[in-house]
Coordinates of C-alpha atoms in Angstrom, one line a residue:
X10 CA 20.0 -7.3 30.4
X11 CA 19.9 -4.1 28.5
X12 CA 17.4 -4.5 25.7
X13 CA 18.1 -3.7 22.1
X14 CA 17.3 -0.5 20.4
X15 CA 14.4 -2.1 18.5
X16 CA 13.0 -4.1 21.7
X17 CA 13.0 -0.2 23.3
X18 CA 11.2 1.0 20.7
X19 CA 8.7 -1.4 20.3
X20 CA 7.9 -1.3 24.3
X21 CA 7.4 2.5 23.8
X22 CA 4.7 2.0 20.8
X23 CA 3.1 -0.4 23.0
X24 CA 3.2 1.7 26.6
X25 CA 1.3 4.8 24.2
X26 CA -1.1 2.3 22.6
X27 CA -1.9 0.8 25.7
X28 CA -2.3 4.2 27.3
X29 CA -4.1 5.8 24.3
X30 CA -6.9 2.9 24.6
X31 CA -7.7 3.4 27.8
X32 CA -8.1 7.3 27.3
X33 CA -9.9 7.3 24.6
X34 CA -11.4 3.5 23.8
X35 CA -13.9 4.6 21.3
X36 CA -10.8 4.9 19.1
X37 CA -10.5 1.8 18.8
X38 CA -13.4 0.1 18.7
X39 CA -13.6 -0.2 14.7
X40 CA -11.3 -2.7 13.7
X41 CA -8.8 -2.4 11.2
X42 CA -10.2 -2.8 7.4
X43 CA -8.4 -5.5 5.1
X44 CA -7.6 -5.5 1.7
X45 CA -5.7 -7.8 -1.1
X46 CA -3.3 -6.1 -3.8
X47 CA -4.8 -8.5 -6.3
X48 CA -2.1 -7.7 -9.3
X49 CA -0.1 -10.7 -8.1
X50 CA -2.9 -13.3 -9.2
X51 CA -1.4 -12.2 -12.8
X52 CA -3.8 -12.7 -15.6
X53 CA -6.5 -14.7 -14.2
X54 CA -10.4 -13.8 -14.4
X55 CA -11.1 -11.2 -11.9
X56 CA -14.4 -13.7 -11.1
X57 CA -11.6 -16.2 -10.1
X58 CA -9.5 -13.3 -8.0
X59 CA -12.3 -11.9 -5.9
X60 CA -14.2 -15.2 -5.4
X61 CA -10.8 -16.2 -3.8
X62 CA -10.7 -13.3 -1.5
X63 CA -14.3 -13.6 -0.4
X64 CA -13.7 -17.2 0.5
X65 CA -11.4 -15.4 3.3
X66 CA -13.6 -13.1 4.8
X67 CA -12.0 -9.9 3.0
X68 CA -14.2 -7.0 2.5
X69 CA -12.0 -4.9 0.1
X70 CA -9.7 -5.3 -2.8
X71 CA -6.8 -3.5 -4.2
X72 CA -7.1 -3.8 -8.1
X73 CA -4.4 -3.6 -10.5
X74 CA -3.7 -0.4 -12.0
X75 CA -5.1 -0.7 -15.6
X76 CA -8.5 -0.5 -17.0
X77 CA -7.9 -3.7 -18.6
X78 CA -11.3 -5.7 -17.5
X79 CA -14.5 -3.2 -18.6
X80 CA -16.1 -1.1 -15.5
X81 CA -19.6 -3.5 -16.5
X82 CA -17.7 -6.0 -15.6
X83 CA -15.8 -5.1 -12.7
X84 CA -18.8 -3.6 -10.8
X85 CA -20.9 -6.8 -11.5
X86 CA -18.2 -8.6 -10.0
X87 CA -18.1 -6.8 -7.1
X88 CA -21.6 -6.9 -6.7
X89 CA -22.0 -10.9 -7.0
X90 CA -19.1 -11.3 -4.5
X91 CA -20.0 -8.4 -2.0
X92 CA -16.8 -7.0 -2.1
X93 CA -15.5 -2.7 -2.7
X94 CA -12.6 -1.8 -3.7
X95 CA -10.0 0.2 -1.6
X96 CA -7.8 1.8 -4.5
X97 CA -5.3 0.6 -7.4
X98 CA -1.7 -0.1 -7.1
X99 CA -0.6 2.2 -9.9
X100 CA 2.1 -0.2 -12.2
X101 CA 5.2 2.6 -13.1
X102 CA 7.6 0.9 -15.1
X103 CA 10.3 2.6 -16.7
X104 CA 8.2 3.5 -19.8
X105 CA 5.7 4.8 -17.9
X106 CA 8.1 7.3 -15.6
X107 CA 7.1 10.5 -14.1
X108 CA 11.1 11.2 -13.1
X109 CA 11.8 10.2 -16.7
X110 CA 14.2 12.5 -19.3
X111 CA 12.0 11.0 -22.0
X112 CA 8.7 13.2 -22.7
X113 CA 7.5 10.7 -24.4
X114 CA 7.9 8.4 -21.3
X115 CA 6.6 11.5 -18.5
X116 CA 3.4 11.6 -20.8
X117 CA 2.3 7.8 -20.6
X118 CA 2.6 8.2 -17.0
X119 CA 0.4 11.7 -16.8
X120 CA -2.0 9.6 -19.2
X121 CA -2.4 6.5 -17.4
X122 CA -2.6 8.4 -14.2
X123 CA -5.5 9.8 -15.5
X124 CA -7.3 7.0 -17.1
X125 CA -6.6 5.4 -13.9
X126 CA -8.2 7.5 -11.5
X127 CA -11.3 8.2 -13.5
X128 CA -11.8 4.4 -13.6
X129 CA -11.1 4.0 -9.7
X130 CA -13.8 6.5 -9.2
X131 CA -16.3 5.2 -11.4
X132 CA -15.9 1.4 -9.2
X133 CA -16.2 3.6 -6.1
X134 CA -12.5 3.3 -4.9
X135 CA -10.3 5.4 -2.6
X136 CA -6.6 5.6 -3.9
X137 CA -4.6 5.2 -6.9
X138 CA -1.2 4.3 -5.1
X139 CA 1.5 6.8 -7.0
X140 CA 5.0 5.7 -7.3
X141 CA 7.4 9.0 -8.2
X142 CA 10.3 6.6 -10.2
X143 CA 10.2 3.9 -12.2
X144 CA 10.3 0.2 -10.6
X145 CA 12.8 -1.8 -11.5
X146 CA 15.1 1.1 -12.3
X147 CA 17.2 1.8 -9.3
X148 CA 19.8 3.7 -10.7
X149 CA 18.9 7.4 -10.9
X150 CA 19.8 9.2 -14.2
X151 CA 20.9 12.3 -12.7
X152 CA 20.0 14.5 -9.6
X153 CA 17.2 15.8 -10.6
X154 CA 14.3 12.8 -10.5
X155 CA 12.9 14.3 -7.1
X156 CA 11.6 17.9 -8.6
X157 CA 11.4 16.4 -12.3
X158 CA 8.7 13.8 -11.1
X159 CA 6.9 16.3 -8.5
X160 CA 6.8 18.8 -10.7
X161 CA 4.9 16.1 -13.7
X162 CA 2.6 14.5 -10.9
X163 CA 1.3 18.3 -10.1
X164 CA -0.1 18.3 -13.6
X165 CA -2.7 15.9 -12.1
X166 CA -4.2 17.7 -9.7
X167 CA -6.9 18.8 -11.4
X168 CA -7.9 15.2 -12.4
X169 CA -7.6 14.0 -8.2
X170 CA -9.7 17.0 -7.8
X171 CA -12.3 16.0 -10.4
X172 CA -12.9 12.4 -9.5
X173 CA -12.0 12.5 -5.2
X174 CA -9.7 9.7 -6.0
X175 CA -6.9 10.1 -3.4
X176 CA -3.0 9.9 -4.7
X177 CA -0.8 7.5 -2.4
X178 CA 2.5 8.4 -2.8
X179 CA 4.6 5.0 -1.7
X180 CA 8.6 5.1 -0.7
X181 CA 9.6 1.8 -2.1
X182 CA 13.4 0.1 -1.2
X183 CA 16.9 1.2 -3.3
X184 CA 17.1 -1.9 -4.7
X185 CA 13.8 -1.2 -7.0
X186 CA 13.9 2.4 -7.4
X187 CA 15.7 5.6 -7.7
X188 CA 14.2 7.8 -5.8
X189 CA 11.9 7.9 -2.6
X190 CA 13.0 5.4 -0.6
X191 CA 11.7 6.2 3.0
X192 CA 8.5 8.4 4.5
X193 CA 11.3 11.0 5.2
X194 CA 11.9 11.4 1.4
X195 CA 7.7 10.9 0.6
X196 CA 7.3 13.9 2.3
X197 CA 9.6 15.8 1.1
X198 CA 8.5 14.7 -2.0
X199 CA 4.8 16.0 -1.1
X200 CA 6.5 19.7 -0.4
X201 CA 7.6 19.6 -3.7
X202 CA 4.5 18.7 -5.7
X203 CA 2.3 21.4 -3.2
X204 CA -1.0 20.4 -4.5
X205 CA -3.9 20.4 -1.7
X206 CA -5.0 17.0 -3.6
X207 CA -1.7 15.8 -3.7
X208 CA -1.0 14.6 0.2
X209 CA -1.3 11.0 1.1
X210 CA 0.8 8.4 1.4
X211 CA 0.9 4.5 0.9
X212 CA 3.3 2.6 3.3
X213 CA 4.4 -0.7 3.1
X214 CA 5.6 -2.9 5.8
X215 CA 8.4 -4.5 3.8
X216 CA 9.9 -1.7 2.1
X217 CA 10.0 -0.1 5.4
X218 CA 12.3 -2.7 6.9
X219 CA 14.4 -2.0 4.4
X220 CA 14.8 1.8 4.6
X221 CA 13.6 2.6 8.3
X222 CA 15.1 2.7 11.3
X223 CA 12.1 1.1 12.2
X224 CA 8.7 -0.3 11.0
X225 CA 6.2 1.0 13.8
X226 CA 7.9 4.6 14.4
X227 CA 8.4 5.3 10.3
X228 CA 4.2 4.2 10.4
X229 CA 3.6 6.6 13.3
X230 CA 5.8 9.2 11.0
X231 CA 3.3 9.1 7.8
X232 CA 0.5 10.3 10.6
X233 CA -2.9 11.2 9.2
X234 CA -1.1 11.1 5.4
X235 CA -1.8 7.5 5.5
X236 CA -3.9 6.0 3.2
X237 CA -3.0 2.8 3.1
X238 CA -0.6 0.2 4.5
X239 CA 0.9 -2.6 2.7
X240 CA 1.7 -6.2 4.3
X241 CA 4.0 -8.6 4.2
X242 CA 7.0 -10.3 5.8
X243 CA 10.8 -9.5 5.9
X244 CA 11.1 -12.1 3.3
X245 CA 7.8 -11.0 1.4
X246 CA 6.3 -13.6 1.8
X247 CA 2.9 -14.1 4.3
X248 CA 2.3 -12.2 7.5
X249 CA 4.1 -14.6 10.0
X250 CA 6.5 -15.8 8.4
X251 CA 9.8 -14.3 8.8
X252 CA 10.8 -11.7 11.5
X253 CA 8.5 -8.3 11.4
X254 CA 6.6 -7.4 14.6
X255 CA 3.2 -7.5 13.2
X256 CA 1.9 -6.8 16.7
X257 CA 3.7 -3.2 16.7
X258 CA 2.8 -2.4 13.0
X259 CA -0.8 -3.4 14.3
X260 CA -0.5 -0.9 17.1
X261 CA 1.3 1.7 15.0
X262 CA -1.9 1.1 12.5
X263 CA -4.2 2.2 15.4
X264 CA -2.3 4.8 16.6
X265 CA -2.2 6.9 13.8
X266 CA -6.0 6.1 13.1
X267 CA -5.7 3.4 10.3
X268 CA -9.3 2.1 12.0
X269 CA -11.4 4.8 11.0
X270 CA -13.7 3.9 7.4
X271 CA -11.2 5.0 4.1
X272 CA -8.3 3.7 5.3
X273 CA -6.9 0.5 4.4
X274 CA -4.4 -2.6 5.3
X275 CA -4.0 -4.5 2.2
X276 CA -1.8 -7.7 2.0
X277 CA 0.7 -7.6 -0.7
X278 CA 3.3 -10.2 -0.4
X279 CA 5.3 -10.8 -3.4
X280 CA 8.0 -12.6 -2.9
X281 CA 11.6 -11.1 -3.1
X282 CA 11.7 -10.2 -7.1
X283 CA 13.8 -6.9 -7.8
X284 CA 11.3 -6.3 -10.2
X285 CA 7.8 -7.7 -8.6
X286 CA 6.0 -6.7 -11.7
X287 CA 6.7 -9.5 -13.1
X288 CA 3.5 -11.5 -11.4
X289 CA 1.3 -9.0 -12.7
X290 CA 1.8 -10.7 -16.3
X291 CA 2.0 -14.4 -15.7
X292 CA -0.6 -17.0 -15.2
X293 CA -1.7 -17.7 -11.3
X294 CA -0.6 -20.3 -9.3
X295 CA -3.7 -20.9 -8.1
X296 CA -3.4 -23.3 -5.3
X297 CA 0.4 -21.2 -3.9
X298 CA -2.5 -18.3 -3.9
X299 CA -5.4 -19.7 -2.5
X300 CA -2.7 -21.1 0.8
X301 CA -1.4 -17.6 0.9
X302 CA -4.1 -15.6 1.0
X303 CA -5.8 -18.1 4.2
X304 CA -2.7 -18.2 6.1
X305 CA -1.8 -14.3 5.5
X306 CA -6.1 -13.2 6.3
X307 CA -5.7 -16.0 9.8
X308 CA -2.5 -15.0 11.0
X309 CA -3.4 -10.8 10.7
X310 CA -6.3 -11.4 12.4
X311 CA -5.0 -13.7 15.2
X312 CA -2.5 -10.8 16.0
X313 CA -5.1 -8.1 15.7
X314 CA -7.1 -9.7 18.2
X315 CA -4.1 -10.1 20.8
X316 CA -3.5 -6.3 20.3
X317 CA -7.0 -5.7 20.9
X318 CA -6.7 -7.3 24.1
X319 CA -4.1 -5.0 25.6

């Protein structure tokens, strides 16, 4: 039987990872480094969040994108649980919208982009994941968001430039945003904003399924721009359960050198809100979270190891 366009696809991301290991296996000796987007735990201590993630192994952490708990704090809290952190997962909500008409509304974005970064860097991180439109605003006010947003996020160069913290640009689906949906449009977005400073890129697994043609060939497409790599399911929820390859994303991961040190897979399943920002406000469900981040960290690295194995 003929296969599917997918199924071809996927044997052909496999045949050059398969082929690429054996050439070169040095590549692929590192394996990859895990993270946890931790906004979803909502507003409990961060002793509580990164206790929870050290109690599954995880080396890194993707902090929320405020400067909410005091850098004291935070860095003594990474110390006592031996975790670093990979970057922030920048929070752009309509009031805080580089795209936006509303100076007032472009400004609080510049500003907390700012505050942000210099705060990653002080706690040692990599990235500050940048988001060109508002989420939870999917209906563009005119055709013009793509240059108005590039053009406000080059006023930050300077700042990337100061502190080393690397801007992720991430596509995220139509249904949460007006603008950048796919890698395509990210990097055409990154020819826009033409900053040296200003070319990385954060992909995520389930926003991909949702504006790709397909998951491991739009990974292989973001290339040495990627910083990061979000995970979760086709029905965002844990890594295993619903109907992404996560043995193909895995090799795509390798591939395009998501092994090496700096560059991060960070679970970030959310369930399917339109506007996911809501968990970042609420109280944690402590035990929901505790079961999803075992069975996410277990399943990831049960797949990893089978890849390996080709």
């Amino acid at each position: 039987m003929k296969p599917q366009n997918f199924i071809v696809i996927n044997r052909e991301i496999e045949r050059r990872f398969v082929e690429e290991k054996k050439k070169n296996p040095d590549r692929f000796e590192r394996k990859l480094s895990l993270s946890w987007s931790i906004w979803m735990f909502g507003t409990e201590p961060i002793e509580d969040s990164l206790r929870r993630l050290q109690n599954n192994g995880l080396e890194y952490v993707e902090i929320k994108g405020d400067t909410s708990v005091p850098r004291e704090r935070m860095k003594h809290a990474l110390v006592s649980f031996g975790l670093k952190v990979s970057g922030a997962c920048g929070m752009f909500s309509p009031e805080r919208d580089l795209s936006s008409l509303n100076p007032d509304y472009q400004k609080n974005a510049l500003d907390y982009i700012r505050e942000v970064s210099r705060y990653v860097s002080d706690i040692g991180g990599t990235y500050m994941i940048v988001v060109p439109g508002a989420v939870g605003r999917p209906k563009a006010v005119d055709n013009f968001e793509m240059e108005r947003s590039a053009a406000a996020l080059k006023k930050c160069a300077i700042i990337f430039e100061e502190t080393g913290v690397k801007p992720a640009i991430e596509p995220i689906r139509s249904a949460e945003v007006s603008i950048v949906h796919t890698i395509d449009e990210a990097l055409e977005y990154l020819r826009f904003v033409n900053e040296p400073s200003i070319g990385f890129l954060n992909g995520d697994v389930y926003h991909m399924l949702n504006g790709e043609r397909h998951v491991g060939e739009a990974i292989l497409k973001c290339g040495e721009k990627l910083l990061n790599l979000h995970i979760a399911d086709s029905n965002r929820d844990a890594p295993g359960k619903g109907q992404i390859d996560i043995d193909t994303a895995i090799m795509a991961a390798y591939l395009v050198g998501m092994n090496r040190e700096g560059r991060f897979i960070t679970f970030e399943p959310l369930g399917p809100y339109p506007d996911p920002y809501v968990l970042s406000t609420g109280p944690c469900d402590v035990d929901l979270m505790d079961r999803l981040v075992r069975e996410s960290v277990d399943y990831f690295r049960e797949r990893e190891e089978v890849v390996r194995s080709l």
